[in-house]
Coordinates of C-alpha atoms in Angstrom, one line a residue:
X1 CA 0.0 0.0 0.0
X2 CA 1.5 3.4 -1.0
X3 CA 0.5 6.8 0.3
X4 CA 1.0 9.6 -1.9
X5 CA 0.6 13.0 -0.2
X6 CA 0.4 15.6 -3.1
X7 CA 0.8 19.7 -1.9
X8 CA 0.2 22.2 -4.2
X9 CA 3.7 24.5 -3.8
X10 CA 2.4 27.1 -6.7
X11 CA 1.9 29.8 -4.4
X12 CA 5.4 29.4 -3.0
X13 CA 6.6 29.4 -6.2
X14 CA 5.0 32.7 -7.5
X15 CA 6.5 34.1 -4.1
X16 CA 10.0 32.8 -5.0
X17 CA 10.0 34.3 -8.6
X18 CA 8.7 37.2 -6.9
X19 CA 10.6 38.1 -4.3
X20 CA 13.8 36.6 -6.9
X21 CA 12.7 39.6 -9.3
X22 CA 12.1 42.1 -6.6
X23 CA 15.9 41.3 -6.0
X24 CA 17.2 42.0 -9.6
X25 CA 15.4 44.9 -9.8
X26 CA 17.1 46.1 -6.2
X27 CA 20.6 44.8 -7.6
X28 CA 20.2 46.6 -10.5
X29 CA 19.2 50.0 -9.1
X30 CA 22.0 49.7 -6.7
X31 CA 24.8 48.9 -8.8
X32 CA 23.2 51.5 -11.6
X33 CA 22.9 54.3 -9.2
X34 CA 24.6 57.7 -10.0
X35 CA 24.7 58.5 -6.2
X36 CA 27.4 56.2 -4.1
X37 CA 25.1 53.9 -2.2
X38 CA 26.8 52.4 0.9
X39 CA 25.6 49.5 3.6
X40 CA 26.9 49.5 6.7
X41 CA 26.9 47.6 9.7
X42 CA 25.7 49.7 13.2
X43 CA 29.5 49.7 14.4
X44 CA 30.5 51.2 10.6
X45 CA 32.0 48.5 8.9
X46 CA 30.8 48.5 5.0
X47 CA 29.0 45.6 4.2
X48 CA 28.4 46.6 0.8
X49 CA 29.0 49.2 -2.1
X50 CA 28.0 49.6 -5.8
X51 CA 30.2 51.2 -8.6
X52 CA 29.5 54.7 -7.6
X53 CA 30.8 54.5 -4.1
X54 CA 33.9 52.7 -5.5
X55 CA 34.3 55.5 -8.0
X56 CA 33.7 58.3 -5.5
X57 CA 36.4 57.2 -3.0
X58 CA 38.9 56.0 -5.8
X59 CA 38.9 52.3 -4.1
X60 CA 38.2 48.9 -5.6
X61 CA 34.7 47.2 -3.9
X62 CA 37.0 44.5 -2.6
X63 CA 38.9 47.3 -0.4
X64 CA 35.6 49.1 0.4
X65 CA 34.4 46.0 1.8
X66 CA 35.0 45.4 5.3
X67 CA 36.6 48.9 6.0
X68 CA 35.6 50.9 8.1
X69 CA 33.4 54.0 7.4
X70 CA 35.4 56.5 9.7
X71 CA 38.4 55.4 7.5
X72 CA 36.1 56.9 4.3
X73 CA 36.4 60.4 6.7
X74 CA 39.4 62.9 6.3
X75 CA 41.1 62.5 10.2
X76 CA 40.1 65.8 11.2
X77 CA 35.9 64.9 10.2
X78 CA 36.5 61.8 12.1
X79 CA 35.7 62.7 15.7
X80 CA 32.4 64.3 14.2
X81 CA 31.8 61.5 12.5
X82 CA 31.6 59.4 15.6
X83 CA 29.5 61.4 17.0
X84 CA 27.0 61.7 14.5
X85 CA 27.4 58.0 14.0
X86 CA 24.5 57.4 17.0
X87 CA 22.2 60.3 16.0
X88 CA 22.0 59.3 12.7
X89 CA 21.7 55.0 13.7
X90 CA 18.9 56.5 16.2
X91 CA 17.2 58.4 13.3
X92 CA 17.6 61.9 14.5
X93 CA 19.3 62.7 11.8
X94 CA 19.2 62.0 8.0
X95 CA 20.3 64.9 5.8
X96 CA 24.1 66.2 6.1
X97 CA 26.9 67.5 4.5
X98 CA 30.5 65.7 4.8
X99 CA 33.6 65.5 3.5
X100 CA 34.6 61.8 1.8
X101 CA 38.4 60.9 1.9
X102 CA 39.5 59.2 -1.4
X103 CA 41.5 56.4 -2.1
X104 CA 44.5 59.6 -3.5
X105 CA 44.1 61.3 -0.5
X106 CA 42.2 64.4 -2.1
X107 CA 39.3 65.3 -0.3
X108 CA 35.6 65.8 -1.5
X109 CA 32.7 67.1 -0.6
X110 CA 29.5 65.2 -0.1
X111 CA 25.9 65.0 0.8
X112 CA 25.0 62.3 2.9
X113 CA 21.3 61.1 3.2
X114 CA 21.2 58.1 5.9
X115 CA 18.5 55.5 6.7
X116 CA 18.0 52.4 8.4
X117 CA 17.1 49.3 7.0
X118 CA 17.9 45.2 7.6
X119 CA 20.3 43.5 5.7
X120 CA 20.8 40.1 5.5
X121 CA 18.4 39.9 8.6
X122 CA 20.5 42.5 10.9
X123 CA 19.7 46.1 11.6
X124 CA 21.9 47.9 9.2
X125 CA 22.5 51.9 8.0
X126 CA 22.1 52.9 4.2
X127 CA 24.2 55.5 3.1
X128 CA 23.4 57.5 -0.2
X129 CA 26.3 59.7 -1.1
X130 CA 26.2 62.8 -3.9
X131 CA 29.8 64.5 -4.7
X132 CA 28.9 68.1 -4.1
X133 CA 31.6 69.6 -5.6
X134 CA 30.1 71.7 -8.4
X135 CA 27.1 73.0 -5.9
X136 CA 29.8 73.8 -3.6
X137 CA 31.8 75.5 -6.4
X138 CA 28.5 77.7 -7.6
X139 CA 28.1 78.8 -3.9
X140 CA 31.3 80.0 -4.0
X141 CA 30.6 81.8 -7.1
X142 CA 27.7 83.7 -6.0
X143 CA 29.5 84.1 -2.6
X144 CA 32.2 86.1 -4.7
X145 CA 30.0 88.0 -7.0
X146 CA 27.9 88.8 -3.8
X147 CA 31.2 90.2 -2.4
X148 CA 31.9 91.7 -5.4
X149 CA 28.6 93.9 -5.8
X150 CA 28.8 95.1 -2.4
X151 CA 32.4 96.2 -2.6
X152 CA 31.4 98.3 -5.8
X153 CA 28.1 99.5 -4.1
X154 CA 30.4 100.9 -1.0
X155 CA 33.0 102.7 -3.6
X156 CA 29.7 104.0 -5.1
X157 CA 28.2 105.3 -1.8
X158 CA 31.8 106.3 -0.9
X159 CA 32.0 108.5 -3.7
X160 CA 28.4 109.9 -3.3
X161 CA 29.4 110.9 0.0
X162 CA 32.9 112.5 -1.2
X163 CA 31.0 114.4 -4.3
X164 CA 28.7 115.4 -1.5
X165 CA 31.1 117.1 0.7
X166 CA 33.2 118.2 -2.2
X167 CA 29.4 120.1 -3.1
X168 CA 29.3 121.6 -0.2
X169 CA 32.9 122.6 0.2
X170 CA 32.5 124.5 -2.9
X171 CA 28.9 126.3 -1.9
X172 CA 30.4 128.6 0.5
X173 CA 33.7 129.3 -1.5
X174 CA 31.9 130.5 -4.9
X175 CA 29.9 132.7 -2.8
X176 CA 32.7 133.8 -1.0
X177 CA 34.5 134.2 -4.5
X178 CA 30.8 136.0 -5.9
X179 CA 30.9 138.2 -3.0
X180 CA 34.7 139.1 -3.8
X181 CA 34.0 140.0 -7.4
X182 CA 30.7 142.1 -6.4
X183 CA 32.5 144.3 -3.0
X184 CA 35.8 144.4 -5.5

């Protein structure tokens, strides 16, 4: 006498494929993403990092991997850093602006945008970098050309002022000098 037990697994399966294409479609975003993306554990080692990070800091993935973020910090950022690092795990923060050491040494400027998430089943912090250079660069330039108009409008009030006293150095000398001609 044989039992057969027969289970109908297509439900499972349509979970599998989907949850296998929700996946892809993750991967793909990640490693696509003009923006460095980082994972990181909550004591700051990097867990993971698509082409863009790589690029940002200069590194191959394989020496992002494993490091630890405060190493991604110029030294003198890395005392802020650590103590941001349990503001921004607690989620009182999320928006900031940094400074990203790369793998040359150079230094870069970067806006950070933080959030917590699971990976691989433990609590973990994603990281979505953007080089700031070129915003930081037109700031500058309108911090310059703000500098510049207000210099010019103080040598233009400064001459208005000297015309003005010039003016009224002048008043009582030509009547003095009128005065002269008329009594002369």
């Amino acid at each position: 006498e044989q039992i057969a037990v027969l289970r109908d697994v297509t439900q499972l399966k349509q979970a599998e494929l989907a949850l296998k294409h929700a996946s892809e479609r993750f991967r793909y975003l990640f490693d696509h993403s003009p923006d460095a993306i980082f994972v990181e554990s909550l004591d700051g080692v990097v867990l993971d990092a698509n082409h863009a990070a790589c690029e940002l800091h200069m590194m191959a993935r394989e020496q992002l991997l494993g490091a630890s973020v405060f190493d991604l910090v110029p030294g003198v950022d890395q005392h802020l850093a650590a103590l941001r690092s349990q503001s921004l795990i607690s989620g009182e923060m999320s928006d900031f602006e940094s400074r990203s050491l790369r793998g040359d040494g150079s230094i870069v400027p970067v806006g950070v945008r933080i959030s917590r998430i699971t990976f691989d089943g433990a609590p973990a912090v994603l990281l979505h970098v953007r080089n700031i250079t070129q915003q930081k660069q037109e700031e500058e330039r309108k911090r310059e050309q703000e500098r510049q108009l207000a210099h010019v409008a103080r040598l233009t009030m400064m001459g208005q002022l000297v015309a003005g006293i010039a003016h009224e150095i002048r008043q009582p000398l030509w009547a003095l000098s009128t005065f002269a001609d008329v009594c002369g």
